[in-house]
PDB file of C-alpha atoms in Angstrom:
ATOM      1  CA  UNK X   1      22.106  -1.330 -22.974  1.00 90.00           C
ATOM      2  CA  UNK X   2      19.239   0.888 -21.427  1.00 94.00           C
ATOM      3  CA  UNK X   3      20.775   3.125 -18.078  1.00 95.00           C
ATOM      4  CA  UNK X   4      18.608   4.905 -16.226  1.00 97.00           C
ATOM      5  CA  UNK X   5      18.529   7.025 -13.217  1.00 98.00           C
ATOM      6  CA  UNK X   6      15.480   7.183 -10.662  1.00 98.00           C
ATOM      7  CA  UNK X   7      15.360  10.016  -8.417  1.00 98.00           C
ATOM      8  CA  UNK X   8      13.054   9.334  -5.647  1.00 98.00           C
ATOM      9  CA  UNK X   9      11.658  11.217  -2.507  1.00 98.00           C
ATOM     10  CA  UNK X  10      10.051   9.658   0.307  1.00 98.00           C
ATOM     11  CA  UNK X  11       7.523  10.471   2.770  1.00 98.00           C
ATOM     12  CA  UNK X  12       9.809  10.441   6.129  1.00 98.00           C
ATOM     13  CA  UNK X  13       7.342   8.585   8.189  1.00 98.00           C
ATOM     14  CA  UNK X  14       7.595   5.613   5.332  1.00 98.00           C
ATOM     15  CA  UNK X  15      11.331   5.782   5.254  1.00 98.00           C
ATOM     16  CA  UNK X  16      12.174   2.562   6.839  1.00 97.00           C
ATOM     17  CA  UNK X  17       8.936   0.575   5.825  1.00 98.00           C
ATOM     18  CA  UNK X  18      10.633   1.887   2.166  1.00 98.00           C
ATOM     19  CA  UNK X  19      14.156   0.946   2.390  1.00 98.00           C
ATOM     20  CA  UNK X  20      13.052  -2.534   3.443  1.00 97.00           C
ATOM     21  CA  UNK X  21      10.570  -3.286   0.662  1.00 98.00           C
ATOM     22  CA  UNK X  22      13.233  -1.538  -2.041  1.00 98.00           C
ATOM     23  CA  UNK X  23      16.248  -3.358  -0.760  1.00 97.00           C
ATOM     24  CA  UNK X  24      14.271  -7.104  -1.511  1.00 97.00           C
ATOM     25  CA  UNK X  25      12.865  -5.345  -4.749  1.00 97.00           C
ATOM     26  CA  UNK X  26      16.513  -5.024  -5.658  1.00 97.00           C
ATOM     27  CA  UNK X  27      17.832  -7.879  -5.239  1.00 97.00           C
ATOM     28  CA  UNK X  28      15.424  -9.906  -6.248  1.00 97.00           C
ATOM     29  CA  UNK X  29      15.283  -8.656  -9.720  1.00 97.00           C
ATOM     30  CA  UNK X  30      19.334  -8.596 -10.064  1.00 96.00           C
ATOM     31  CA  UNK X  31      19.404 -12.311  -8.617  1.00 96.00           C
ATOM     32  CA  UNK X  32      16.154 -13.786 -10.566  1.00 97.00           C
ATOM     33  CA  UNK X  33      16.311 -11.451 -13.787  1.00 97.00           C
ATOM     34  CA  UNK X  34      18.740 -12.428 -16.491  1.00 95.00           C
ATOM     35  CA  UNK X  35      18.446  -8.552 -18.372  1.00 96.00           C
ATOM     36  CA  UNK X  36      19.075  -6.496 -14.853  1.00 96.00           C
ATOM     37  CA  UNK X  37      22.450  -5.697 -14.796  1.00 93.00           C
ATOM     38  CA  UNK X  38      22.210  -3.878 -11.413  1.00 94.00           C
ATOM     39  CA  UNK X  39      19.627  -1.943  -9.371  1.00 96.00           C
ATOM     40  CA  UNK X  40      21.793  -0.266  -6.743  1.00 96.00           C
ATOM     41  CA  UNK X  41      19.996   2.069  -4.235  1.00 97.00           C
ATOM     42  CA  UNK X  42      21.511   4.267  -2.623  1.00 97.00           C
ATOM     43  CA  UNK X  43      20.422   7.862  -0.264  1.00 97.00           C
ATOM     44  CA  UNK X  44      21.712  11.146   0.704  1.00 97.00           C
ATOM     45  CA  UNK X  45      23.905  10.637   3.457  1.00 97.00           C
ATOM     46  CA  UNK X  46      22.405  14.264   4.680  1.00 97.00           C
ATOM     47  CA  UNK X  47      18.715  13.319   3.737  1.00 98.00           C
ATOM     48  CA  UNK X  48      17.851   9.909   3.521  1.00 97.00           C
ATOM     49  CA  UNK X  49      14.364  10.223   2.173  1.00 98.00           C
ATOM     50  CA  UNK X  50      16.175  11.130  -1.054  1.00 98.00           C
ATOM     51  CA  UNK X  51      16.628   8.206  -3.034  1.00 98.00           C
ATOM     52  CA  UNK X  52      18.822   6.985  -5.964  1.00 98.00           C
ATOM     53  CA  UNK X  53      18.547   4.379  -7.797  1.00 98.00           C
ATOM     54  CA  UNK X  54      21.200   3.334 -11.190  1.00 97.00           C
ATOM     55  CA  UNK X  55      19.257   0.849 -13.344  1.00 97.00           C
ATOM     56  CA  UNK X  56      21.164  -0.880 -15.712  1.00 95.00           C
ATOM     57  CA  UNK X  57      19.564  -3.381 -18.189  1.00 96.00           C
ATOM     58  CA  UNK X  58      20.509  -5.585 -21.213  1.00 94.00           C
ATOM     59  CA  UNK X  59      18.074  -3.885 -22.877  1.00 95.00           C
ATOM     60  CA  UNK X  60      14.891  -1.644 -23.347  1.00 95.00           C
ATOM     61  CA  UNK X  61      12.718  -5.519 -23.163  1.00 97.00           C
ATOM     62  CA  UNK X  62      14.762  -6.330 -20.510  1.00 97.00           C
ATOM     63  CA  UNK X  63      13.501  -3.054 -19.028  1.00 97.00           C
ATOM     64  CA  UNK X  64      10.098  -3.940 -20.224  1.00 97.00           C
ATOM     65  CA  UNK X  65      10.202  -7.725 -18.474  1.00 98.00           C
ATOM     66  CA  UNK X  66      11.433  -6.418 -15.399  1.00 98.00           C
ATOM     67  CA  UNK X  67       8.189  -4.302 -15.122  1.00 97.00           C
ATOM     68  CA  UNK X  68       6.342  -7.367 -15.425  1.00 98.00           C
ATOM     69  CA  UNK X  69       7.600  -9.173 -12.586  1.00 97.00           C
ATOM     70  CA  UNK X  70       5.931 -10.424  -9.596  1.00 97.00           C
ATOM     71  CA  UNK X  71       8.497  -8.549  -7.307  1.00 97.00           C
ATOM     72  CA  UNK X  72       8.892  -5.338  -9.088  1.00 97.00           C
ATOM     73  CA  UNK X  73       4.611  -4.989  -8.995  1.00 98.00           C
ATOM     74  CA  UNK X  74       4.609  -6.236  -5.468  1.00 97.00           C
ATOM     75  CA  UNK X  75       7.111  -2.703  -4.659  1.00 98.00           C
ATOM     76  CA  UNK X  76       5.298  -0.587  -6.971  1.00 97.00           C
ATOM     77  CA  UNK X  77       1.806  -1.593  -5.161  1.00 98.00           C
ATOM     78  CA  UNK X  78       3.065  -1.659  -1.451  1.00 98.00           C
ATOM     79  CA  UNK X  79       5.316   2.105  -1.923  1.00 98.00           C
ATOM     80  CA  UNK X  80       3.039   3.959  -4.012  1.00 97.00           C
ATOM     81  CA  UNK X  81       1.690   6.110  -1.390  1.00 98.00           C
ATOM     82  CA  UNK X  82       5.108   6.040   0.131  1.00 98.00           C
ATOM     83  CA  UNK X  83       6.267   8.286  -2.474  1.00 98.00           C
ATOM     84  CA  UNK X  84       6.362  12.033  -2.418  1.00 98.00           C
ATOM     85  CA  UNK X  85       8.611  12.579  -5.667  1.00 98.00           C
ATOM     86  CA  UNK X  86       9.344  10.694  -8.985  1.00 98.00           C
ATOM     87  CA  UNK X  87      11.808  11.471 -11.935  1.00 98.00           C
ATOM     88  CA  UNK X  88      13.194   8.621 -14.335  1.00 97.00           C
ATOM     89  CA  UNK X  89      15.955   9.436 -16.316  1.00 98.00           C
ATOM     90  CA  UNK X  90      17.619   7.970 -19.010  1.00 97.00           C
ATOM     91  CA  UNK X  91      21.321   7.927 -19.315  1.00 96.00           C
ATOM     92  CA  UNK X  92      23.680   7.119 -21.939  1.00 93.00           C
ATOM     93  CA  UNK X  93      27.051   5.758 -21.233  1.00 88.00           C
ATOM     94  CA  UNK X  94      30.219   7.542 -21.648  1.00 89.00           C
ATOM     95  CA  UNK X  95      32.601   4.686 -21.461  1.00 86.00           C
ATOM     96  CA  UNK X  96      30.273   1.470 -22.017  1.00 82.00           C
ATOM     97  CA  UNK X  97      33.350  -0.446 -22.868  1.00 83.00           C
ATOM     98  CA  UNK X  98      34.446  -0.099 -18.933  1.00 83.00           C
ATOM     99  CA  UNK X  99      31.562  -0.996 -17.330  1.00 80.00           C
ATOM    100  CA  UNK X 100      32.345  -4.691 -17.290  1.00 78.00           C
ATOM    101  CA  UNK X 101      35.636  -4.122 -15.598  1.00 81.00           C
ATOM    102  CA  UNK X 102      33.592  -2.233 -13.064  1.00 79.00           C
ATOM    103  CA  UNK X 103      31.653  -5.307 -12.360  1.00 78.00           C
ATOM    104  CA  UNK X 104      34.488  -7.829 -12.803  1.00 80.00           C
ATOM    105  CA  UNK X 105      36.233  -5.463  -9.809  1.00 78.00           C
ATOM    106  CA  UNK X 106      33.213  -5.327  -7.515  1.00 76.00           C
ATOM    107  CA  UNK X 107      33.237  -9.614  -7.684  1.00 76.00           C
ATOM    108  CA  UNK X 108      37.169 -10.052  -7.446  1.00 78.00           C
ATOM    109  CA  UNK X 109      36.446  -7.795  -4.466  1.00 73.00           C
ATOM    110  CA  UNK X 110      33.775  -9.482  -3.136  1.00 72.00           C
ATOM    111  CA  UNK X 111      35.551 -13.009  -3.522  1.00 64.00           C
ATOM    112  CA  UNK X 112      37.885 -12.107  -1.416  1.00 61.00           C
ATOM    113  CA  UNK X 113      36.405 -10.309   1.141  1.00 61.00           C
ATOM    114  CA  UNK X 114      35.799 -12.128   4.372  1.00 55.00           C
ATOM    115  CA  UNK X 115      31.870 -12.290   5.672  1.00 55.00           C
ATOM    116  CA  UNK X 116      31.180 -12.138   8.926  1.00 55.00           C
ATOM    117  CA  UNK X 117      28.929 -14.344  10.497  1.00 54.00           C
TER     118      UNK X 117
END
């Protein structure tokens, strides 16, 4: 398993144009990608042009595919100049043996959650 953390600044005048173009990026690759675990953004409550992303993937060529893709080129492309700051880091798993309860909690959750229309 490859876990990495992407800490990202953004230009504040790009913010929204950003969150839009990295929320599709996201779940396109988790949907349509087989070795993305999860891409789950998330911002600073405080600053939102602070960024955070946890990458999980099957493994370092699952990484390697995922950079390949249409949509993950099509958000690297359209938010390069949206960026002000970039740091990937890698991360290693305390408890990898919990992580699929983690997941197998977020969909029992989401199962029976009701969805407004």
């Amino acid at each position: 398993m490859m876990v990495r953390l992407a800490v990202i600044e953004i230009h504040q005048e790009f913010l929204d144009e950003y969150l839009a173009i990295l929320k599709e990026e996201a779940e396109a690759s988790v949907r349509s990608e087989p070795g993305v675990l999860c891409i789950f953004p998330m911002y600073e409550r405080e600053d939102p042009t602070q960024i955070r992303l946890l990458e999980i993937y099957a493994d370092s060529s699952a990484y390697q595919a995922h950079l390949q893709s249409p949509h993950f080129k099509h958000y690297k492309s359209a938010t390069l100049h949206m960026v002000k700051t970039l740091q990937l880091i890698d991360m290693e798993a305390i408890d990898e043996k919990s992580m699929p309860l983690i997941f197998a909690k977020i969909k029992e959750k989401s199962v029976h959650q009701v969805i407004p229309e």
